[in-house]
Short mmCIF file of C-alpha atoms and ligand atoms in Angstrom, two decimals:
data_model
loop_
_atom_site.label_atom_id
_atom_site.label_comp_id
_atom_site.label_asym_id
_atom_site.label_seq_id
_atom_site.Cartn_x
_atom_site.Cartn_y
_atom_site.Cartn_z
CA MET A 6 -16.59 7.48 2.67
CA ALA A 7 -14.51 4.87 4.20
CA ALA A 8 -14.86 6.53 7.43
CA PHE A 9 -18.47 7.36 7.22
CA GLN A 10 -18.98 3.78 5.91
CA SER A 11 -17.31 2.18 9.01
CA PHE A 12 -19.31 4.86 11.20
CA VAL A 13 -22.48 3.70 10.02
CA VAL A 14 -21.52 0.10 10.72
CA CYS A 15 -20.42 0.66 14.27
CA PHE A 16 -23.83 3.09 15.02
CA ILE A 17 -25.93 0.30 13.62
CA VAL A 18 -23.79 -2.44 16.00
CA ALA A 19 -23.64 -0.27 18.89
CA PHE A 20 -27.68 0.69 18.92
CA ALA A 21 -28.52 -3.43 18.16
CA VAL A 22 -26.48 -4.34 21.34
CA ILE A 23 -26.73 -1.03 23.06
CA VAL A 24 -22.92 -1.14 24.22
CA SER A 25 -20.85 -3.01 22.27
CA PRO A 26 -16.95 -3.69 22.63
CA THR A 27 -16.99 -4.89 19.07
CA CYS A 28 -17.22 -1.17 18.15
CA ALA A 29 -14.00 0.45 18.46
CA ALA A 30 -12.31 3.47 16.61
CA LEU A 31 -8.54 3.53 15.71
CA THR A 32 -6.70 5.50 18.08
CA ARG A 33 -2.93 6.90 17.92
CA ASN A 34 -2.67 5.75 20.93
CA PHE A 35 -3.50 2.09 21.57
CA TYR A 36 -0.24 0.89 22.29
CA ASP A 37 0.88 3.24 24.33
CA LYS A 38 -0.29 1.50 28.08
CA VAL A 39 -0.18 -1.88 26.76
CA CYS A 40 3.15 -1.94 25.15
CA PRO A 41 5.00 1.51 25.26
CA HIS A 42 8.04 -0.25 23.57
CA ALA A 43 5.85 -1.57 20.35
CA LEU A 44 6.18 1.45 18.19
CA PRO A 45 9.89 2.45 18.58
CA THR A 46 10.75 -1.59 17.87
CA ILE A 47 8.86 -1.29 14.60
CA LYS A 48 10.91 1.56 13.66
CA ALA A 49 13.87 0.06 14.94
CA VAL A 50 13.67 -3.71 12.79
CA VAL A 51 12.52 -1.34 9.79
CA LYS A 52 15.39 1.02 9.74
CA ASN A 53 17.76 -2.20 9.96
CA ALA A 54 16.14 -3.74 6.89
CA ILE A 55 16.03 -0.59 4.87
CA ILE A 56 19.74 -0.18 5.64
CA ARG A 57 20.40 -4.00 4.74
CA GLU A 58 18.38 -3.27 1.71
CA PRO A 59 17.04 0.24 0.89
CA ARG A 60 14.22 -1.41 -1.38
CA ILE A 61 12.35 -3.16 1.50
CA GLY A 62 10.64 0.12 2.33
CA ALA A 63 9.14 0.24 -0.91
CA SER A 64 7.99 -3.21 -0.19
CA LEU A 65 6.49 -2.89 3.29
CA LEU A 66 4.75 0.44 1.81
CA ARG A 67 2.82 -1.84 -0.85
CA LEU A 68 2.22 -4.66 1.48
CA HIS A 69 0.16 -2.43 3.69
CA PHE A 70 -1.81 -0.98 0.48
CA HIS A 71 -2.34 -4.27 -0.90
CA ASP A 72 -3.59 -5.49 2.55
CA CYS A 73 -6.00 -2.76 2.83
CA PHE A 74 -7.51 -2.87 -0.45
CA VAL A 75 -8.40 -6.86 -0.13
CA ASN A 76 -11.48 -6.71 2.68
CA GLY A 77 -10.08 -3.72 4.80
CA CYS A 78 -6.83 -3.60 6.77
CA ASP A 79 -6.65 -6.72 8.58
CA GLY A 80 -3.02 -8.57 7.63
CA SER A 81 -5.18 -10.82 5.26
CA VAL A 82 -2.47 -10.44 3.19
CA LEU A 83 0.04 -11.92 4.79
CA LEU A 84 -1.38 -15.16 5.47
CA ASP A 85 -0.47 -18.58 3.85
CA ASP A 86 -2.86 -21.03 1.95
CA THR A 87 -4.42 -23.06 4.46
CA ALA A 88 -6.83 -26.50 3.78
CA ASN A 89 -9.49 -23.67 4.37
CA PHE A 90 -8.61 -21.46 1.86
CA THR A 91 -6.61 -20.06 -0.57
CA GLY A 92 -4.72 -16.76 0.50
CA GLU A 93 -3.70 -13.68 -1.29
CA LYS A 94 -0.29 -14.33 -1.71
CA THR A 95 -0.79 -16.24 -5.22
CA ALA A 96 -3.19 -13.62 -6.38
CA LEU A 97 -2.21 -12.43 -9.96
CA PRO A 98 -0.95 -8.84 -8.30
CA ASN A 99 0.78 -10.40 -5.77
CA LEU A 100 2.27 -13.44 -7.24
CA ASN A 101 6.23 -12.78 -7.29
CA SER A 102 5.55 -9.12 -7.01
CA LEU A 103 4.60 -8.79 -2.96
CA ARG A 104 7.66 -8.92 -0.72
CA GLY A 105 8.44 -7.89 2.60
CA PHE A 106 7.10 -11.16 4.45
CA ASP A 107 10.09 -11.92 6.51
CA VAL A 108 10.76 -8.43 7.50
CA VAL A 109 6.86 -8.45 8.90
CA ASP A 110 7.84 -12.07 10.68
CA GLU A 111 11.17 -10.44 12.06
CA ILE A 112 9.11 -7.42 13.45
CA LYS A 113 6.18 -9.82 15.03
CA THR A 114 8.77 -11.44 17.00
CA ALA A 115 10.31 -8.53 17.75
CA VAL A 116 7.24 -6.83 19.33
CA ASN A 117 6.06 -10.43 20.93
CA LYS A 118 9.22 -10.45 22.73
CA VAL A 119 9.44 -6.72 23.86
CA CYS A 120 5.47 -6.47 24.98
CA ARG A 121 6.14 -9.98 26.72
CA ARG A 122 3.00 -11.34 24.93
CA SER A 123 1.21 -11.32 21.48
CA VAL A 124 -0.62 -7.90 21.53
CA VAL A 125 0.29 -5.96 18.47
CA SER A 126 -1.77 -6.83 15.66
CA CYS A 127 -0.02 -7.83 12.02
CA ALA A 128 -2.41 -5.54 10.56
CA ASP A 129 -1.39 -2.95 13.09
CA ILE A 130 2.15 -3.69 12.07
CA LEU A 131 1.81 -3.12 7.94
CA ALA A 132 0.26 0.02 9.11
CA VAL A 133 3.26 1.41 11.36
CA ALA A 134 6.01 -0.15 8.83
CA ALA A 135 4.34 1.49 5.95
CA ARG A 136 4.39 4.98 7.86
CA ASP A 137 8.04 4.50 9.26
CA SER A 138 9.50 3.08 5.94
CA VAL A 139 8.03 6.43 4.12
CA ASP A 140 9.58 8.41 7.05
CA ILE A 141 12.82 6.94 6.99
CA LEU A 142 12.92 7.69 2.99
CA GLY A 143 11.45 10.83 3.15
CA GLY A 144 13.97 12.77 5.17
CA PRO A 145 12.71 16.39 6.54
CA SER A 146 9.09 15.46 5.66
CA TYR A 147 5.95 15.44 7.70
CA ARG A 148 5.75 12.39 9.63
CA TYR A 149 1.95 11.32 9.97
CA LYS A 150 0.31 9.74 12.98
CA VAL A 151 -0.96 6.49 12.05
CA LEU A 152 -4.17 5.30 13.44
CA LEU A 153 -4.14 2.05 15.79
CA GLY A 154 -6.10 -0.84 17.04
CA ARG A 155 -6.96 -2.95 13.99
CA ARG A 156 -7.31 -6.88 14.80
CA ASP A 157 -6.32 -9.46 12.28
CA ALA A 158 -8.52 -11.45 9.95
CA ARG A 159 -9.02 -15.24 10.11
CA ASN A 160 -9.57 -15.64 6.22
CA ALA A 161 -8.39 -14.20 3.62
CA SER A 162 -9.56 -14.82 -0.70
CA LYS A 163 -7.43 -15.27 -3.37
CA ASN A 164 -10.38 -14.05 -5.69
CA ASP A 165 -10.92 -10.56 -3.69
CA ALA A 166 -7.57 -10.39 -4.24
CA ASN A 167 -8.19 -10.63 -7.46
CA ASN A 168 -10.73 -8.33 -8.45
CA ASP A 169 -9.96 -5.60 -5.66
CA LEU A 170 -6.38 -4.66 -6.47
CA PRO A 171 -6.30 -2.47 -9.41
CA PRO A 172 -3.80 -3.41 -12.18
CA PRO A 173 -1.38 -1.17 -14.29
CA PHE A 174 -3.37 -1.32 -17.35
CA LEU A 175 -6.20 0.55 -16.34
CA ASN A 176 -7.21 3.81 -17.84
CA LEU A 177 -7.70 6.85 -15.21
CA THR A 178 -11.68 6.18 -15.36
CA GLN A 179 -11.29 2.93 -14.15
CA LEU A 180 -8.50 3.64 -11.63
CA LEU A 181 -10.81 5.70 -10.08
CA SER A 182 -14.02 3.86 -10.35
CA ASN A 183 -11.69 1.42 -8.40
CA PHE A 184 -10.45 3.77 -5.77
CA GLN A 185 -14.08 4.89 -5.19
CA SER A 186 -15.22 1.56 -4.74
CA HIS A 187 -12.60 1.43 -2.00
CA GLY A 188 -14.06 4.88 -0.25
CA LEU A 189 -11.20 7.18 -2.02
CA ASN A 190 -11.37 9.74 -4.31
CA LEU A 191 -9.42 11.67 -7.26
CA LYS A 192 -6.89 13.59 -4.68
CA ASP A 193 -6.11 10.24 -2.95
CA LEU A 194 -5.67 8.29 -6.18
CA VAL A 195 -3.36 10.79 -7.40
CA VAL A 196 -1.71 11.36 -4.19
CA LEU A 197 -1.42 7.41 -2.81
CA SER A 198 0.40 6.82 -6.20
CA GLY A 199 2.68 9.07 -5.37
CA GLY A 200 3.99 5.74 -3.63
CA HIS A 201 5.63 4.76 -6.45
CA THR A 202 8.24 7.62 -5.79
CA ILE A 203 9.63 4.61 -3.97
CA GLY A 204 10.57 1.12 -5.56
CA LEU A 205 10.56 -0.96 -8.78
CA SER A 206 8.50 -2.67 -11.09
CA ARG A 207 8.93 -5.70 -12.84
CA CYS A 208 9.11 -5.73 -16.94
CA ILE A 209 5.73 -7.94 -17.11
CA ALA A 210 3.85 -4.88 -15.60
CA PHE A 211 5.12 -2.04 -18.15
CA ARG A 212 5.77 -4.14 -21.15
CA ALA A 213 2.36 -3.32 -23.07
CA ARG A 214 3.06 0.25 -21.94
CA ILE A 215 6.93 0.78 -23.64
CA TYR A 216 5.76 -1.26 -26.74
CA ASN A 217 2.19 0.09 -27.53
CA ASP A 218 1.49 3.09 -25.39
CA THR A 219 1.96 7.08 -27.32
CA ASN A 220 1.99 9.38 -24.13
CA ILE A 221 5.76 8.17 -23.49
CA ASN A 222 8.98 10.00 -23.89
CA PRO A 223 10.58 7.86 -26.98
CA GLY A 224 13.84 8.11 -25.45
CA PHE A 225 12.68 6.97 -22.05
CA ALA A 226 10.86 4.13 -23.99
CA ALA A 227 13.81 2.98 -26.28
CA SER A 228 16.28 2.60 -22.81
CA LEU A 229 13.49 0.61 -21.31
CA LYS A 230 13.38 -1.62 -23.95
CA GLN A 231 16.76 -2.64 -23.32
CA GLU A 232 16.15 -4.09 -19.77
CA CYS A 233 12.65 -5.14 -20.61
CA PRO A 234 12.17 -7.36 -24.46
CA LEU A 235 9.45 -8.22 -25.82
CA THR A 236 9.74 -11.86 -25.01
CA GLY A 237 11.58 -12.87 -21.74
CA GLY A 238 12.59 -10.87 -19.37
CA ASP A 239 9.65 -11.07 -17.14
CA ASN A 240 11.20 -10.55 -13.83
CA ASN A 241 13.77 -7.71 -14.78
CA THR A 242 13.04 -4.46 -12.62
CA GLN A 243 12.96 -0.82 -13.43
CA PRO A 244 12.83 1.64 -11.21
CA LEU A 245 9.34 3.47 -10.76
CA ASP A 246 11.11 6.98 -10.90
CA ALA A 247 14.70 7.94 -10.95
CA THR A 248 15.09 8.15 -7.02
CA THR A 249 13.80 4.51 -5.58
CA THR A 250 14.85 5.34 -2.06
CA ARG A 251 13.98 8.74 -1.89
CA PHE A 252 10.36 9.54 -0.97
CA ASP A 253 10.53 12.85 -2.97
CA THR A 254 8.45 14.88 -5.94
CA VAL A 255 10.92 13.27 -8.89
CA TYR A 256 7.67 10.48 -9.18
CA PHE A 257 5.06 13.46 -10.69
CA LYS A 258 8.16 15.54 -12.40
CA SER A 259 8.52 12.54 -14.15
CA LEU A 260 5.11 12.38 -15.23
CA LEU A 261 5.11 15.91 -16.67
CA LYS A 262 7.61 14.55 -19.09
CA SER A 263 6.03 11.45 -19.95
CA LYS A 264 8.32 8.87 -18.25
CA GLY A 265 5.68 7.40 -16.01
CA LEU A 266 6.81 3.56 -15.88
CA LEU A 267 3.41 2.08 -15.79
CA HIS A 268 0.51 2.98 -17.83
CA SER A 269 -1.73 3.97 -14.90
CA ASP A 270 1.09 6.28 -13.51
CA GLN A 271 0.82 8.20 -16.85
CA GLN A 272 -3.25 8.23 -16.71
CA LEU A 273 -2.48 10.45 -14.17
CA PHE A 274 -1.24 12.92 -16.24
CA LYS A 275 -2.15 13.24 -19.91
CA GLY A 276 -1.96 16.71 -20.54
CA ASP A 277 -5.33 17.44 -21.24
CA GLY A 278 -5.99 20.08 -17.83
CA SER A 279 -7.94 17.82 -16.45
CA THR A 280 -8.31 18.05 -12.42
CA SER A 281 -5.66 15.23 -12.43
CA ASP A 282 -3.15 17.01 -14.55
CA LYS A 283 -3.82 19.95 -11.90
CA LEU A 284 -2.99 17.91 -9.01
CA VAL A 285 0.03 16.13 -10.16
CA ARG A 286 1.34 19.79 -11.48
CA HIS A 287 1.09 21.31 -8.33
CA TYR A 288 2.77 17.77 -6.14
CA SER A 289 5.34 18.17 -8.68
CA ASN A 290 6.91 21.20 -7.05
CA HIS A 291 4.86 21.36 -3.88
CA TYR A 292 6.88 18.37 -1.75
CA LEU A 293 5.10 19.60 1.51
CA ASP A 294 1.85 19.36 0.27
CA PHE A 295 2.49 15.81 -1.29
CA ALA A 296 3.74 14.79 1.97
CA LYS A 297 1.04 16.15 4.33
CA ASP A 298 -1.51 14.85 1.93
CA PHE A 299 0.05 11.52 1.42
CA GLY A 300 -0.33 11.27 5.55
CA VAL A 301 -4.06 12.19 5.44
CA SER A 302 -4.72 9.86 2.44
CA MET A 303 -2.65 7.05 4.22
CA ILE A 304 -4.94 7.59 7.32
CA LYS A 305 -7.71 7.19 5.46
CA MET A 306 -6.95 4.33 3.55
CA GLY A 307 -5.59 2.72 6.79
CA ASN A 308 -9.39 3.24 7.99
CA MET A 309 -10.59 0.84 5.42
CA LYS A 310 -12.76 -1.84 7.40
CA PRO A 311 -10.91 -2.59 10.38
CA LEU A 312 -11.58 -5.18 12.50
CA THR A 313 -11.69 -3.45 15.83
CA GLY A 314 -12.75 -4.88 19.29
CA THR A 315 -13.33 -8.27 19.77
CA ARG A 316 -13.31 -9.04 16.16
CA GLY A 317 -11.06 -11.32 14.63
CA GLU A 318 -8.13 -11.89 16.58
CA VAL A 319 -4.56 -10.92 16.82
CA ARG A 320 -1.91 -13.35 15.38
CA LEU A 321 0.81 -14.82 17.28
CA ASN A 322 2.36 -15.71 14.03
CA CYS A 323 1.39 -13.16 11.01
CA ARG A 324 1.60 -15.92 8.38
CA ARG A 325 -1.12 -18.12 10.26
CA ILE A 326 -4.31 -17.91 11.99
CA ASN A 327 -3.98 -18.75 16.04
C1 LIG B 29 -3.25 3.51 -8.44
C2 LIG B 29 -3.32 2.06 -8.55
C3 LIG B 29 -2.15 1.21 -8.45
C4 LIG B 29 -2.10 0.21 -9.33
C5 LIG B 29 -1.96 0.31 -10.45
C6 LIG B 29 -0.17 -0.08 -9.11
C7 LIG B 29 0.25 -1.04 -9.92
C8 LIG B 29 1.90 -1.44 -9.43
C9 LIG B 29 2.67 -2.50 -9.85
C10 LIG B 29 2.37 -3.02 -11.29
C11 LIG B 29 4.11 -2.53 -9.55
C12 LIG B 29 4.99 -3.32 -9.73
C13 LIG B 29 4.38 -4.70 -9.38
C14 LIG B 29 5.75 -5.83 -9.89
O1 LIG B 29 6.66 -5.24 -9.94
O2 LIG B 29 5.35 -6.93 -9.67
C15 LIG B 29 3.79 -1.37 -8.10
C16 LIG B 29 4.87 -1.61 -7.48
C17 LIG B 29 4.33 -0.60 -5.88
N1 LIG B 29 3.71 -0.27 -5.82
FE1 LIG B 29 1.89 0.60 -6.58
N2 LIG B 29 -0.22 0.60 -7.64
C18 LIG B 29 -0.97 1.33 -7.25
C19 LIG B 29 -1.12 2.41 -6.26
C20 LIG B 29 -0.03 1.97 -4.95
C21 LIG B 29 -0.59 2.54 -3.95
C22 LIG B 29 -1.72 3.44 -3.57
C23 LIG B 29 1.09 2.55 -3.32
C24 LIG B 29 1.21 3.10 -1.79
C25 LIG B 29 0.31 4.22 -1.18
C26 LIG B 29 1.66 1.64 -4.07
C27 LIG B 29 3.13 1.63 -3.79
C28 LIG B 29 3.78 0.55 -4.41
C29 LIG B 29 5.06 0.72 -4.36
C30 LIG B 29 6.13 1.34 -3.31
C31 LIG B 29 5.64 -0.33 -5.36
C32 LIG B 29 7.35 -0.86 -5.01
C33 LIG B 29 7.57 -1.78 -4.17
C34 LIG B 29 8.78 -2.87 -4.39
O3 LIG B 29 9.54 -2.04 -5.09
O4 LIG B 29 8.92 -3.88 -3.65
N3 LIG B 29 1.02 1.54 -5.42
N4 LIG B 29 2.57 -0.93 -7.69
C1 LIG B 30 -10.28 -25.47 8.82
O1 LIG B 30 -11.69 -24.98 9.57
C2 LIG B 30 -12.07 -26.19 10.25
C3 LIG B 30 -13.48 -25.57 10.68
O2 LIG B 30 -13.26 -24.47 10.94
C4 LIG B 30 -10.94 -26.03 11.31
O3 LIG B 30 -11.29 -27.05 12.78
C5 LIG B 30 -9.84 -26.35 10.95
O4 LIG B 30 -9.04 -26.47 11.99
C6 LIG B 30 -9.48 -25.40 9.80
N1 LIG B 30 -8.01 -26.06 9.40
C7 LIG B 30 -7.08 -25.50 8.99
C8 LIG B 30 -5.52 -26.06 8.28
O5 LIG B 30 -6.77 -23.99 9.30
C1 LIG B 31 10.30 -14.89 -11.98
O1 LIG B 31 10.53 -15.09 -10.62
C2 LIG B 31 9.95 -16.13 -9.90
C3 LIG B 31 10.40 -16.02 -8.27
O2 LIG B 31 10.18 -15.00 -8.06
C4 LIG B 31 10.19 -17.23 -10.52
O3 LIG B 31 8.92 -18.71 -10.25
C5 LIG B 31 9.40 -17.63 -12.32
O4 LIG B 31 9.63 -18.46 -13.11
C6 LIG B 31 10.25 -16.12 -13.04
N1 LIG B 31 9.84 -15.88 -13.85
C7 LIG B 31 10.42 -15.72 -15.21
C8 LIG B 31 10.20 -15.89 -16.54
O5 LIG B 31 11.60 -15.97 -15.39
C1 LIG B 32 -13.57 -13.37 6.52
O1 LIG B 32 -14.93 -13.50 7.43
C2 LIG B 32 -15.30 -12.35 7.98
C3 LIG B 32 -16.21 -12.60 9.01
O2 LIG B 32 -15.62 -13.41 10.09
C4 LIG B 32 -16.40 -11.90 6.91
O3 LIG B 32 -16.90 -10.45 7.24
C5 LIG B 32 -15.53 -11.62 5.30
O4 LIG B 32 -16.41 -11.39 4.07
C6 LIG B 32 -14.69 -13.24 5.24
N1 LIG B 32 -13.88 -12.71 4.26
C7 LIG B 32 -13.62 -13.31 3.07
C8 LIG B 32 -12.28 -13.19 2.62
O5 LIG B 32 -14.25 -14.34 3.09
C1 LIG B 33 -11.23 3.33 -20.01
O1 LIG B 33 -11.55 1.88 -20.35
C2 LIG B 33 -13.09 1.47 -20.44
C3 LIG B 33 -12.86 -0.10 -20.69
O2 LIG B 33 -12.21 -0.39 -21.62
C4 LIG B 33 -13.76 1.94 -21.37
O3 LIG B 33 -15.17 1.87 -21.59
C5 LIG B 33 -13.43 3.40 -21.35
O4 LIG B 33 -14.12 4.38 -22.58
C6 LIG B 33 -12.13 3.70 -21.35
N1 LIG B 33 -11.94 5.67 -20.81
C7 LIG B 33 -11.49 6.41 -21.10
C8 LIG B 33 -11.26 7.63 -21.03
O5 LIG B 33 -10.69 5.93 -22.50
C1 LIG B 34 0.52 -4.09 -28.30
O1 LIG B 34 -1.16 -4.08 -29.03
C2 LIG B 34 -1.47 -5.46 -29.59
C3 LIG B 34 -2.73 -5.00 -30.33
O2 LIG B 34 -3.74 -4.51 -29.29
C4 LIG B 34 -1.30 -6.32 -28.91
O3 LIG B 34 -1.47 -7.32 -29.56
C5 LIG B 34 0.20 -6.56 -28.57
O4 LIG B 34 0.35 -7.47 -27.45
C6 LIG B 34 0.95 -5.98 -27.42
N1 LIG B 34 1.60 -5.60 -27.07
C7 LIG B 34 2.31 -5.41 -26.10
C8 LIG B 34 3.54 -6.04 -25.59
O5 LIG B 34 1.60 -5.56 -24.75
#
């Protein structure tokens, strides 16, 4: 659907201007000629960052998701506020929650240096860093080939971030309609939620679930209440699954046991035999299918409304427009 939309946009632009340089699809080999060391450099910085702090892989994966869901994968999430706009960083889903900005800066500095100029966009850095994180934390997984050639936005919107990112208290119907509004389907929703196989969540995001939900394992809820009291401790973190630095199927296995940490996680498996239930059950014991389908859906997500050709810019510094 997203690919279809960008195809339609491309087609209209190409028609109007006959041959338009603004219309270009993302490609696998975008940097092969212009900077052959770009991708290995990104991977090396990501690898070091994960060695320093294993959680950072999860944080980098989430940055790409939050970038793409708000006006497409255009690096807008990285922009600091300016006099002209209030950016996405202070929007509710992001404030005190998104992390990894310093690692993105480190990557950008490294690629600017190895390429001898600023040619790798911040939007592409997020896409590659997300893929590399999954690859590094995933062991013998299927390494999906990320598509490249995105350019960076010159604006950002706090409002759009508040409106377009799904909050964790949504039910399945609402989660699906949010994903559909981004050109993604139920399978994409389930498999991409598998991103929660790595990383942590703050208490404030799962408090309502552990105190009020009924489809939760009682022992699991009781132990979480120790770490996440009814009042206070909003910033206390807990693992999204039991193996937070392994990209594995434990997230889906936990849902089968009503041990999803977020309300939105457990919505994917309610034990009602729905299509969503079946997908969760399947991924819970088919790691290779999960890894492969995750790559397919990540590419689909990464194709959302990219700026290509001469639109936008390649930022020199990911935090501000040139
Ligand atoms: C389906 C809708 C989704 C909802 C409602 C949701 C919600 C959340 C919430 C509330 C957190 C914790 C934030 C905090 O502690 O402040 C979180 C963390 C995370 N999310 Fe999601 N998420 C969704 C989909 C995704 C997708 C599609 C991905 C990536 C493919 C993803 C990757 C992550 C990761 C890796 C973390 C942990 C980050 C870290 O430890 O720094 N999420 N998510
Ligand atoms: C705000 O926009 C104006 C007009 O486009 C531009 O001249 C100015 O440099 C911008 N300010 C910042 C802080 O980006
Ligand atoms: C949570 O952490 C942020 C900084 O990350 C801080 O500004 C905020 O006051 C903290 N909230 C609580 C309730 O401790
Ligand atoms: C940013 O500008 C582009 C055009 O330059 C526009 O299509 C887009 O909607 C704008 N985004 C925001 C968040 O204002
Ligand atoms: C999901 O939430 C919406 C909005 O609160 C509600 O109208 C709808 O009935 C809910 N759907 C289900 C299946 O619970
Ligand atoms: C549980 O639900 C009640 C009734 O909707 C609400 O007032 C309360 O704030 C909820 N508790 C939590 C921890 O979210």
